[in-house]
Coordinates of C-alpha atoms in Angstrom, one line a residue:
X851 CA -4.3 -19.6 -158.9
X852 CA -3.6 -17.6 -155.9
X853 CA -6.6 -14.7 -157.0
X854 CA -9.1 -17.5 -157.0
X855 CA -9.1 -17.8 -152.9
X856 CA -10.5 -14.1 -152.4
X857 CA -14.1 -15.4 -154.5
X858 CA -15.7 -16.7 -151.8
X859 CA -15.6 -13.1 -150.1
X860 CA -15.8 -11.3 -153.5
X861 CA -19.2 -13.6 -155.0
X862 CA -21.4 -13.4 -152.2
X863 CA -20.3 -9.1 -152.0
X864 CA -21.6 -8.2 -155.5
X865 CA -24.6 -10.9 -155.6
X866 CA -25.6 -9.4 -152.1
X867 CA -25.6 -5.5 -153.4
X868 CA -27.2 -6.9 -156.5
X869 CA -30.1 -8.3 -154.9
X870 CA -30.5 -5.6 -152.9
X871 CA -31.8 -3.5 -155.8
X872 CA -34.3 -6.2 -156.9
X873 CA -35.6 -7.2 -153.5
X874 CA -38.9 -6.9 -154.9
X875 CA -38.2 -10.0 -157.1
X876 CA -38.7 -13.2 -154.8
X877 CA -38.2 -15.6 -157.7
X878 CA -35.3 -13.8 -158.9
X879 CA -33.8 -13.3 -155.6
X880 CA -34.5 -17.3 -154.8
X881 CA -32.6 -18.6 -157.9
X882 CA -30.2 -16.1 -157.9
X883 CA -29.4 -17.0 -154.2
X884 CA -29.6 -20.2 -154.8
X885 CA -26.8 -20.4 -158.0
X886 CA -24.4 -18.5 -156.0
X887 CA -24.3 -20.4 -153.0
X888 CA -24.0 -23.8 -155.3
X889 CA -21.3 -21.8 -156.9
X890 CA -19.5 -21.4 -154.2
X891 CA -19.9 -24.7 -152.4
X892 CA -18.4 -26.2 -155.7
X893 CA -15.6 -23.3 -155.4
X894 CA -14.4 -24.2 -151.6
X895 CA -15.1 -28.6 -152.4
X896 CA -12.5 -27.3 -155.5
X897 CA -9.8 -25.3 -153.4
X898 CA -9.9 -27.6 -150.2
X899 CA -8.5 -30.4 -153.0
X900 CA -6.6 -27.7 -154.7
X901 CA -5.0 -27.1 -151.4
X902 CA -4.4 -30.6 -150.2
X903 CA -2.7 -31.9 -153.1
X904 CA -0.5 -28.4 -154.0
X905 CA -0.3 -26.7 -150.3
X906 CA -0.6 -23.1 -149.0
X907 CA -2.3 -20.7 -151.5
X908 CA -1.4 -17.0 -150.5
X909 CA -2.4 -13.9 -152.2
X910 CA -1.3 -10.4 -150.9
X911 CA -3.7 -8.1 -152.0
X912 CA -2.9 -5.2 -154.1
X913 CA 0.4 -6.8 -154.0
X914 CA 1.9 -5.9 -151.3
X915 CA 4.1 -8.5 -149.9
X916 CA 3.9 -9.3 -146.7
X917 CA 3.6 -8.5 -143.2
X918 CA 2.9 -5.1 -144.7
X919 CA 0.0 -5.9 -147.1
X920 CA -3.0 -7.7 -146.0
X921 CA -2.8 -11.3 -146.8
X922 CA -5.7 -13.8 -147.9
X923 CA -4.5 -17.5 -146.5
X924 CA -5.8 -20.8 -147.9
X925 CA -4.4 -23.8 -145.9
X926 CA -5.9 -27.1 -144.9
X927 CA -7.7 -25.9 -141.9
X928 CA -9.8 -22.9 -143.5
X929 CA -10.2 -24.7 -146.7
X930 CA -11.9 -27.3 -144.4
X931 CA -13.9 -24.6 -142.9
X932 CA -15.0 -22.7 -145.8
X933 CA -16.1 -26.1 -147.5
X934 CA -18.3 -27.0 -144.3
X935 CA -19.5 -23.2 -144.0
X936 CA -21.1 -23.3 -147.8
X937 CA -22.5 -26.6 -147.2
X938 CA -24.1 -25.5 -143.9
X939 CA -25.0 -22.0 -146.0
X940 CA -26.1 -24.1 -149.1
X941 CA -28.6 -26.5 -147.3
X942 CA -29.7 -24.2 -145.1
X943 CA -31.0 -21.5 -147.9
X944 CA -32.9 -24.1 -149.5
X945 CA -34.9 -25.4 -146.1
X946 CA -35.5 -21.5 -146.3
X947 CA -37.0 -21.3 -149.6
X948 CA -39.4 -24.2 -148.2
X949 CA -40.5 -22.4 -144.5
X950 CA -39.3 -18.6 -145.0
X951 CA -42.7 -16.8 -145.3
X952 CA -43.2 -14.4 -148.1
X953 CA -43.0 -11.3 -145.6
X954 CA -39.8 -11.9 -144.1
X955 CA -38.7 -12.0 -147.8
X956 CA -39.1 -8.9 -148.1
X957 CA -37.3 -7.5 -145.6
X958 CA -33.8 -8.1 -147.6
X959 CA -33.3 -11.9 -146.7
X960 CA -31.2 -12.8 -149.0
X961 CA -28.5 -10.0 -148.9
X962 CA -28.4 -10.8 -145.4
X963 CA -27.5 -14.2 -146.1
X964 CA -25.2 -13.5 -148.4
X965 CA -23.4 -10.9 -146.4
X966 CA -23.4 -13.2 -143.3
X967 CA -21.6 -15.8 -145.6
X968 CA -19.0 -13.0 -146.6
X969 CA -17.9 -12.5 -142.8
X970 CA -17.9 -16.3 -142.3
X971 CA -15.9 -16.8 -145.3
X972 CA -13.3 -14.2 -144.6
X973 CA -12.5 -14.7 -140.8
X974 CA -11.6 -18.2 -142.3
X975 CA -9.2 -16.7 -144.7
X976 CA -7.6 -14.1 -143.7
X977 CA -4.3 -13.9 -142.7
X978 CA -4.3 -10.9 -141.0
X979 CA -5.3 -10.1 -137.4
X980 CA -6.8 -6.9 -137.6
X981 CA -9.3 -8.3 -140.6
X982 CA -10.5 -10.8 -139.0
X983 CA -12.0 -8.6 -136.6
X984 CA -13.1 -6.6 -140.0
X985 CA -14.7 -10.0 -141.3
X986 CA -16.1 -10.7 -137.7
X987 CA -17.9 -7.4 -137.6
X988 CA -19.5 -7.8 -141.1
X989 CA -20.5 -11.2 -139.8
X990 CA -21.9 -10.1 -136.8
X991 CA -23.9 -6.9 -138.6
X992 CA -25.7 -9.4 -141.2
X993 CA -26.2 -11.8 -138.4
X994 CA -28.0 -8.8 -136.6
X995 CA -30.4 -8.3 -139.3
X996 CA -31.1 -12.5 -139.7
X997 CA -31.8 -12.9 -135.8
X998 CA -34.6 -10.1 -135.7
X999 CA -35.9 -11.4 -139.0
X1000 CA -39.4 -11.0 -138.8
X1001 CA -39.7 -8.1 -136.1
X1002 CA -41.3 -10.2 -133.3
X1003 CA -41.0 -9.2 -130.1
X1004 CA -39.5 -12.4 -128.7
X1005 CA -37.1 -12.2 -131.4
X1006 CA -36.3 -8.4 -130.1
X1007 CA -35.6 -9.0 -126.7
X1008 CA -34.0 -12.2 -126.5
X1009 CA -31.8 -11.0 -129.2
X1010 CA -30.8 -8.0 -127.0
X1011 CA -28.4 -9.3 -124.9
X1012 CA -26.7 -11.2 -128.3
X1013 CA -26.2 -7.8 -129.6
X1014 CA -24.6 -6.4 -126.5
X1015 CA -22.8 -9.4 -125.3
X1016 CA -20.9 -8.9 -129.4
X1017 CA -20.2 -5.1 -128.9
X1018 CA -18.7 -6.1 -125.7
X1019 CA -16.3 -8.5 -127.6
X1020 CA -15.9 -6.5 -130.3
X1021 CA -14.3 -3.5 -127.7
X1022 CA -12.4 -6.1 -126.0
X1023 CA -11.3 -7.4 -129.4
X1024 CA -9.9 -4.3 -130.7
X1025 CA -8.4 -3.4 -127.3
X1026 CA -6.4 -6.9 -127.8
X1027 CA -5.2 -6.2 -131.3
X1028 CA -4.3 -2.6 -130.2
X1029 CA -2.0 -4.3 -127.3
X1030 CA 0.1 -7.4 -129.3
X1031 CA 0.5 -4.6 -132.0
X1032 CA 2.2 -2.6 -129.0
X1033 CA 4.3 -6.0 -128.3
X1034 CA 4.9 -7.1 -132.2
X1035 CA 4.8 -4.1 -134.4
X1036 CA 2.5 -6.2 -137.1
X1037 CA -1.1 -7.6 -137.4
X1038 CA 0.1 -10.4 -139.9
X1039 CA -0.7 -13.6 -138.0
X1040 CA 2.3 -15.4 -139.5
X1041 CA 4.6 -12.3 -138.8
X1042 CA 3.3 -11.8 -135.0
X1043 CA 3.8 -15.7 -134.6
X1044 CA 7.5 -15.1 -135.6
X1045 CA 7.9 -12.3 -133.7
X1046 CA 6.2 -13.7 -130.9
X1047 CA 9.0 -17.1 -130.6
X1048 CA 11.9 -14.3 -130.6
X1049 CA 10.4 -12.3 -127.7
X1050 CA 10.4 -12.7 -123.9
X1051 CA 7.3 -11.5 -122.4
X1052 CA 5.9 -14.7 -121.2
X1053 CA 4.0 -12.6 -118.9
X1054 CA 1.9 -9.6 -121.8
X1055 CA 1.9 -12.4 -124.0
X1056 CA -0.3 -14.6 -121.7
X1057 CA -2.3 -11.6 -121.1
X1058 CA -3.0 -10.4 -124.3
X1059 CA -3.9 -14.3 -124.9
X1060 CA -6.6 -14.7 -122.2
X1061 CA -7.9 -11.4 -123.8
X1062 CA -9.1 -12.6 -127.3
X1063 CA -9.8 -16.0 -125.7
X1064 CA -12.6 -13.7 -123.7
X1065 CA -13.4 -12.5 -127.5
X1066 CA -13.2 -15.7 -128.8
X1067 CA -15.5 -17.7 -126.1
X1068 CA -18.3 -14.8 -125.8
X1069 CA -18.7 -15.3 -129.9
X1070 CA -18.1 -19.3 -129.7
X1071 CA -20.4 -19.6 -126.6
X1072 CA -18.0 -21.1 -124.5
X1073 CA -18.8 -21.4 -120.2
X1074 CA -19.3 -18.7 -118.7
X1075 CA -20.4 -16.3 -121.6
X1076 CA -22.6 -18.7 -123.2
X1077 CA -26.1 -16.8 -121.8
X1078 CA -26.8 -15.3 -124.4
X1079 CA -26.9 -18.3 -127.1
X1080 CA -30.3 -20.6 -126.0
X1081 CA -32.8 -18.0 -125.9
X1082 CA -31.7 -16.2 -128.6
X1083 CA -31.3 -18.9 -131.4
X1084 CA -35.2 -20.1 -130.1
X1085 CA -36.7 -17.2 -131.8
X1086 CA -35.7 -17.0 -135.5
X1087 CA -37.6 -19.5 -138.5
X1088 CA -35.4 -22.5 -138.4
X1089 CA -33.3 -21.7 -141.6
X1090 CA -31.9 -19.4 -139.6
X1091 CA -31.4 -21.0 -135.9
X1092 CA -30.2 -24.3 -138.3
X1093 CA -27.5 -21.8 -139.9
X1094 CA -26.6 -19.8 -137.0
X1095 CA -26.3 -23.3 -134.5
X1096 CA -24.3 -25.0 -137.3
X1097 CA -22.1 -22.1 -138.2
X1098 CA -21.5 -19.3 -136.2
X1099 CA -20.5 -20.3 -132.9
X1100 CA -18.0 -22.1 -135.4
X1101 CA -16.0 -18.9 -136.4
X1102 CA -15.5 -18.4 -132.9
X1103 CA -14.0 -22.1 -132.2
X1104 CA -11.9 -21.8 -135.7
X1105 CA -10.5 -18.2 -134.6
X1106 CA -8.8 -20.2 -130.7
X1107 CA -7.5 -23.2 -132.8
X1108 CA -6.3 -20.4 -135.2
X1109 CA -4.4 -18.1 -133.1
X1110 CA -3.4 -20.7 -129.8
X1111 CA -1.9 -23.0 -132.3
X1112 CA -0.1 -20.2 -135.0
X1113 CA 0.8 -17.2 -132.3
X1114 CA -0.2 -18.0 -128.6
X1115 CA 2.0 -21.4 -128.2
X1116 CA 4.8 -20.4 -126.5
X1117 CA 3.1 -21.7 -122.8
X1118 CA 1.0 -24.1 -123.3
X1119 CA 0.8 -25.6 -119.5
X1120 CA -1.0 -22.2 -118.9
X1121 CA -3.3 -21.2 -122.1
X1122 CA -3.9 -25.0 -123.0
X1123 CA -3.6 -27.9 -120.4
X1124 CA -5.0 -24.9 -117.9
X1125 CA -7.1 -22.6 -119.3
X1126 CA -9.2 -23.7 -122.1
X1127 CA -9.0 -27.7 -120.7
X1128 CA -10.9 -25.9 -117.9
X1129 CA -13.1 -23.7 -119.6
X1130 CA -13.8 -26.9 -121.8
X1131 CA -15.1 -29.2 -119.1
X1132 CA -17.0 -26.3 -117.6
X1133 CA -18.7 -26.0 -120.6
X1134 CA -19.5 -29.2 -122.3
X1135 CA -20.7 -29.7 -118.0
X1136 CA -22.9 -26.7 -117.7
X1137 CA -24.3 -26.9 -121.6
X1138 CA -25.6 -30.2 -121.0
X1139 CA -27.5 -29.7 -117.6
X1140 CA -28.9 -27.3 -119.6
X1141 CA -30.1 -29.7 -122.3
X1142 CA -31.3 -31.8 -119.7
X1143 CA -33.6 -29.6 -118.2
X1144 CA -35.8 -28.3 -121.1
X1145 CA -38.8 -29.3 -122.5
X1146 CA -38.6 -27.7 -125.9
X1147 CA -37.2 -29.0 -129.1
X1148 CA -35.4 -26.2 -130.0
X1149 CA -34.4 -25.2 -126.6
X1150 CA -32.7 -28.8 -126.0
X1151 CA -30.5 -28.6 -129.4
X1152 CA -29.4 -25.0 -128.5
X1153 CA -27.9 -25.8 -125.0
X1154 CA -26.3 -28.5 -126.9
X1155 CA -24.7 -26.6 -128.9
X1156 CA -22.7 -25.1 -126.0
X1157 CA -22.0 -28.9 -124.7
X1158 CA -20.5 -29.8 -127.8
X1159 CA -18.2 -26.3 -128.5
X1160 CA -16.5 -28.0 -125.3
X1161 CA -15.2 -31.0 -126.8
X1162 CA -13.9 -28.9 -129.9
X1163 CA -11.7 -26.6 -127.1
X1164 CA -11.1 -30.2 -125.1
X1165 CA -9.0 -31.2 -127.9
X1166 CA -7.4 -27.9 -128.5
X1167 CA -6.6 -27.7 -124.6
X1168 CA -4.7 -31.2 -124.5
X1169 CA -2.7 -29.9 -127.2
X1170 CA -1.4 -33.1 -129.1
X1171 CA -1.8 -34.1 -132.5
X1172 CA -4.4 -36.8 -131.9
X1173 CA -6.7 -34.9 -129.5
X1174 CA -6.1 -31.6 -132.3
X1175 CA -7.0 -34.1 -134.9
X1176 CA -10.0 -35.4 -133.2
X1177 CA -11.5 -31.4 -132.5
X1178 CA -10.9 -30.9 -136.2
X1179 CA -12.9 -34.1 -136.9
X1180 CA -15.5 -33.0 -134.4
X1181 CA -16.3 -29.9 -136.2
X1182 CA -16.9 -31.1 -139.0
X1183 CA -19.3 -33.8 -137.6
X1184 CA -21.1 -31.4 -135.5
X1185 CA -21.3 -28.5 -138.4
X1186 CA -23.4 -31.2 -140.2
X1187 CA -25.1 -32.8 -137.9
X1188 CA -26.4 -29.8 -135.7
X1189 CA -27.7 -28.6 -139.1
X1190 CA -29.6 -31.0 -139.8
X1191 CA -31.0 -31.6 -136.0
X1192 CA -32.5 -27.8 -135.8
X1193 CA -33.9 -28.4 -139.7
X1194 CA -35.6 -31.4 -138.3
X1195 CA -37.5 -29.2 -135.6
X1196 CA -38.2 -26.7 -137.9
X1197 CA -39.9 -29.4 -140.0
X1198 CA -41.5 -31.1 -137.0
X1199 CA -42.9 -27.8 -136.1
X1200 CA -44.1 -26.7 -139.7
X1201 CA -46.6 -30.1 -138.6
X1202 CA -47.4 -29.5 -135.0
X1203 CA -47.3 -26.1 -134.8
X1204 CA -45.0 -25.8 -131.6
X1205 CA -41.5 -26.9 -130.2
X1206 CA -43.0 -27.8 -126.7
X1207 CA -42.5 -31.8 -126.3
X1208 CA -45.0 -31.8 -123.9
X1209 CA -48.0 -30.8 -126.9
X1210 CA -46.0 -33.4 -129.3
X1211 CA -46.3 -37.0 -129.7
X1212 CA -47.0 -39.6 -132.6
X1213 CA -45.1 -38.6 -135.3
X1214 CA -43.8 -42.0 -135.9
X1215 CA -46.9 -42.9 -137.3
X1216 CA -47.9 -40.4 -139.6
X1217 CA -44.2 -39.1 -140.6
X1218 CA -41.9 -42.2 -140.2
X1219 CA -39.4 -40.7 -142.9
X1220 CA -38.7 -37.3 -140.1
X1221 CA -38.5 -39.5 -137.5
X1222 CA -36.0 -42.4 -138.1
X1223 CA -33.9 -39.9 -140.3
X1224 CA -33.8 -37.3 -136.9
X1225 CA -33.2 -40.9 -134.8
X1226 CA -29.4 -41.3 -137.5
X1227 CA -28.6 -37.8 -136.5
X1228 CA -30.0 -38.0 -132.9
X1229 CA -27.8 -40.5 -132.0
X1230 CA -24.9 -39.5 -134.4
X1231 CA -25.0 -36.1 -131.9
X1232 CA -24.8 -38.7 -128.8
X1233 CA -21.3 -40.6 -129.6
X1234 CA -23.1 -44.0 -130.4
X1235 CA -21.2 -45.9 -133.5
X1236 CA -20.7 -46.4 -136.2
X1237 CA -22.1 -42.5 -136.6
X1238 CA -19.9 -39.6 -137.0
X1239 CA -20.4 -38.6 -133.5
X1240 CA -18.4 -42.2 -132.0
X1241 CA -15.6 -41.5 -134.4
X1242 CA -14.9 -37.5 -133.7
X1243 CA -15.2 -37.9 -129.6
X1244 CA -12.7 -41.4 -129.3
X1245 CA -9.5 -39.5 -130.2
X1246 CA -10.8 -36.7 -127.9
X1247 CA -11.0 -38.8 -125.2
X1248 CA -8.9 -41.1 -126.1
X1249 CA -5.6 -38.3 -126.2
X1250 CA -7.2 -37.2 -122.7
X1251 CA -6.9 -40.0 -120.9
X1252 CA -3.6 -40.3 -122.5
X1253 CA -2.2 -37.1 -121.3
X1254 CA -3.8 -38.0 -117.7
X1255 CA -6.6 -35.3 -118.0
X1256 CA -8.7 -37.5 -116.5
X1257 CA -11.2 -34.9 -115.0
X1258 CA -12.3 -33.7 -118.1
X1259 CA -12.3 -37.6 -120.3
X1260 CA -14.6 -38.4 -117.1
X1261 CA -16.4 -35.1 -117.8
X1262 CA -16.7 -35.9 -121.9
X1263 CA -17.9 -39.7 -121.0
X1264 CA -20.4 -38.0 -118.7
X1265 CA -21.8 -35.2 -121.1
X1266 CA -21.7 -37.7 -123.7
X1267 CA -24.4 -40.1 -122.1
X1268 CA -26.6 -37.1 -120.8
X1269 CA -26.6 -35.7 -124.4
X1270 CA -28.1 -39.4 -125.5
X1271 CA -30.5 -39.2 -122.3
X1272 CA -31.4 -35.6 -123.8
X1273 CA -32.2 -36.6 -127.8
X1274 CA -34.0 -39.5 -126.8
X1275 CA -36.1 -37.2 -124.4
X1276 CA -37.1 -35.6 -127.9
X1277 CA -37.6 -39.0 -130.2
X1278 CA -39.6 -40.5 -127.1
X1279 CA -41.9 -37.2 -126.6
X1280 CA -42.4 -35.8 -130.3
X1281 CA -42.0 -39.2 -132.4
X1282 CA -43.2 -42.1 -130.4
X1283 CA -46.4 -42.5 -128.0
X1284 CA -49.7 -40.9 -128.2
X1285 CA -50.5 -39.0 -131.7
X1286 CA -51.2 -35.4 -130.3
X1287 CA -51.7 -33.5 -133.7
X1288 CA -54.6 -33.1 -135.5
X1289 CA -55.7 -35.7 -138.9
X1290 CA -55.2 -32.5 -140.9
X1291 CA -51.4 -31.8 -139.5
X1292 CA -50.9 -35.6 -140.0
X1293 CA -51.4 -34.8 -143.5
X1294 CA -49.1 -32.1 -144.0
X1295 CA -46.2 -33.5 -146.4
X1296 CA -42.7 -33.1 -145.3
X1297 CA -41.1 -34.8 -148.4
X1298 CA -39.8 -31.1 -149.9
X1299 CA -38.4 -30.7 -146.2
X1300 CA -36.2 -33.6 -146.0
X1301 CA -34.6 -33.0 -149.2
X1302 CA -32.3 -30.4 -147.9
X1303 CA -31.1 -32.2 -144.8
X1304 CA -30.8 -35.7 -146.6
X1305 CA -27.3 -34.6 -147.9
X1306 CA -26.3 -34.1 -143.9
X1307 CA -27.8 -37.6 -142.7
X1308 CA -25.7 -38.9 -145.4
X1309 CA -22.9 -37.6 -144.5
X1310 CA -23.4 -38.1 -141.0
X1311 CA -23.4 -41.6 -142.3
X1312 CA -20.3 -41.5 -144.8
X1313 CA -18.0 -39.8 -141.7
X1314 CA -18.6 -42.5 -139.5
X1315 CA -17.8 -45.9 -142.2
X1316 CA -15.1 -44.3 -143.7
X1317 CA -13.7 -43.0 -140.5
X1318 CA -10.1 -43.8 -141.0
X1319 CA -9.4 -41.9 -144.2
X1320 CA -11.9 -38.6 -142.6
X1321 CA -9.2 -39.1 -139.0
X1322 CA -6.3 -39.5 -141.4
X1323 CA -7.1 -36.0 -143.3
X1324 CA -8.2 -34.7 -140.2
X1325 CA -4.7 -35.7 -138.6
X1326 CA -3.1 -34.2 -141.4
X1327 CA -4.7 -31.2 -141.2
X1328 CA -3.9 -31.0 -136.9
X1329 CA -0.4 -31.4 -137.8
X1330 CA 0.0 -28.9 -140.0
X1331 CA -1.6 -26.5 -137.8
X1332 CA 0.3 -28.0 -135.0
X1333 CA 3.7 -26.9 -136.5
X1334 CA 3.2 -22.9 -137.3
X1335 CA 6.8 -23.1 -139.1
X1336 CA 4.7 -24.4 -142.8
X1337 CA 2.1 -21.1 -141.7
X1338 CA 4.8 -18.5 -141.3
X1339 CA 6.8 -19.4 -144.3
X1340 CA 4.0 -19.8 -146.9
X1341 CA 2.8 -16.1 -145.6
X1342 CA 6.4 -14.9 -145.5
X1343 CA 7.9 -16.4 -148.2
X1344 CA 11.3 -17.4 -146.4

């Protein structure tokens, strides 16, 4: 059972060099494309069950036991991840095959999706430090190729500084990996976590932790390396801005919980309750100001993307099982519901022709399906029950004001009702008032549009009625992350 978890890296590698070599075929490309990413969601909805009922899956590749083989690791947490990741990749691919003009096609879309999903997929498996910078790299290179899509020369400049801004991390990354192998003697994440509880140097440790939290933040967008994200994620088709908001910033969040609750616990008053809670107010704080400001659809659901990254680290940065629990929770609900929020402007723009509120207005009348179904998510996004959003922020906060973290509950409460001032900024300018567009863009059918994104409104939905078994998994899931002893000894056998 055990070779089963390496599929979701090994599908989407030979399907991706396959459809390299027929990237004339559109058609072929499209259903192919589409198959494999159905295959897989079914494959991660099958291990994440697989996994909760039986525990750990490990494989050592090549069999080499470990810590001195590399080790794919399927717990709770990245089954979790991987099963939101192909749903986020799934629906996202088929809003492209809707809006992705026939040129871009051309210019190897689909292995580019495909090898973008192989890098997301693996950083969540691995078990091994040094490849998840392997997996982050592979990530990052397809992720270069999707965000210049098209060639424009918006999309070239903005997407300058996302490029440099990676190789920065990327040097800083391996320069961190270099020094705990220095400390350790090992890149297994299970073996350095041992290693790490029988050493005492409080002092490297703390460095080397602050280190890949640089790496981590600049790739999760987290204050004050977030720059880079809002101008950047404006310029590619929204397939892509809905699967890079929804996902990648993600893979940045997943890789702090992963290694500040498995290796980097052993001083928690300083890398937690100091560091990331602060980091974490700063950033939900300086995200939303951002949202606040602009005028553009788009624009507005990418600096909220940085405001809500800070209530994933918030929980992390309290550092107890109900404000763990609740980040876990609000990844999930944000995965989906930021998703479907930038599909929603790409479909509103497919009608109007722009992402500028101020040339919007009436779409109410002519599109009432887009509207009230972005109004669900808007507000799910906002905190306001009995949505997805209500039920993922309350533990948050709730464990904050708990732990006497007061600033930064007062902070969430805040962000919280400047994010609902923000989305209803959008449904006020684009969907209510004064019809703007012309009678033949009020024609334009959207019904093939909403298909993808109904499966996220749904859930959206589902997460917040049946919010106590969603917490109870999701507390299940903090807990075992929360106690790195199940980690260590399902990688080490012992």
């Amino acid at each position: 059972m055990s070779n089963v978890i390496i599929l979701p890296v090994i599908i989407p590698f030979i399907i991706g060099a396959i459809l390299i070599l027929l990237y004339k075929r559109h058609t072929i490309q499209r259903v192919i494309s589409g198959i494999t990413m159905l295959a897989l969601l079914a494959l991660s909805v099958y291990l994440a069950i697989y996994v909760y009922q039986h525990g750990t899956l490990v494989l050592e590749v090549g069999d080499w036991e470990a810590p001195f083989g590399i080790v794919i690791v399927a717990d709770l947490l990245s089954t979790l991840m991987l099963l939101l990741s192909t749903l986020v990749g799934t629906v996202c691919l088929f809003f492209a095959f809707q809006t992705i003009a026939r040129d871009r096609e051309k210019q190897f879309f689909y292995p580019l999706y495909l090898f973008l999903m192989i890098g997301v997929n693996g950083s969540f498996l691995t078990g091994d430090l040094f490849n998840l910078f392997v997996f982050f790299e592979v990530m990052l290179i397809a992720s270069y190729g999707l965000i210049v899509h098209g060639g424009t020369g918006y999309q070239l400049r903005e997407s300058f500084k996302y490029v440099i801004i990676n190789i920065f991390a990327s040097a800083l990354f391996i320069v961190g990996i270099a020094w705990i192998y220095s400390i350790t003697g090992t890149m297994n994440m299970a073996h350095i976590a041992q290693r790490v509880s029988e050493l005492d140097q409080t002092g490297a440790l703390n460095i080397v932790a602050i280190m890949l939290f640089i790496v981590f933040a600049s790739k999760g967008a987290l204050f004050p390396l977030y720059f880079w994200l809002p101008k950047s994620y404006y310029g590619p088709p929204a397939a892509i801005a809905a699967l890079f908001g929804g996902l990648l910033t993600k893979v940045g969040i997943y890789a702090i919980i992963r290694t500040f609750t498995v290796i980097f616990n052993h001083d928690t008053g300083f890398t937690h309750k100091g560091l990331i809670v602060t980091v974490a107010g700063f950033t939900m704080l300086f995200g939303v100001l951002g949202a606040v400001s602009q005028f553009d659809f788009k624009r507005i659901l990418s600096y909220h993307i940085i405001s809500q990254v800070g209530y994933m680290v918030m929980g992390l940065g309290i550092f107890t099982p109900l404000a763990v629990a609740g980040a876990i929770y609000y990844i999930a609900h944000h995965m989906i519901v930021k998703t479907a929020l930038f599909l929603f402007a790409g479909a509103t723009q497919k009608i109007t022709g722009t992402t500028d509120l101020k040339k919007m207005g009436g779409l109410i009348g002519t599109h009432p399906w887009l509207a009230w179904l972005f109004f669900i998510t808007a507000i799910s996004l906002a905190g306001i029950p009995p949505l997805s959003g209500f039920f993922s922020k309350f533990p948050i906060i709730l464990a904050g004001f708990e732990e006497q973290q007061y600033v930064i509950s007062a902070v969430a409460l805040l962000v919280g009702l400047l994010t609902l001032f923000s989305m209803m900024k959008i449904f006020s300018y684009a969907f209510w008032g004064k019809q703007k567009h012309t009678a033949a863009q009020a024609k334009i059918p959207v019904g093939k549009l909403l298909l993808p994104i109904l499966p996220l409104v749904a859930l959206t939905i589902i997460l917040g009625f049946a919010a106590e078994p969603i917490f109870t998994y999701s507390m299940e899931v903090a807990e075992d992350i929360m106690n790195p002893t199940n980690y260590i000894e399902s990688v080490l056998k012992e």
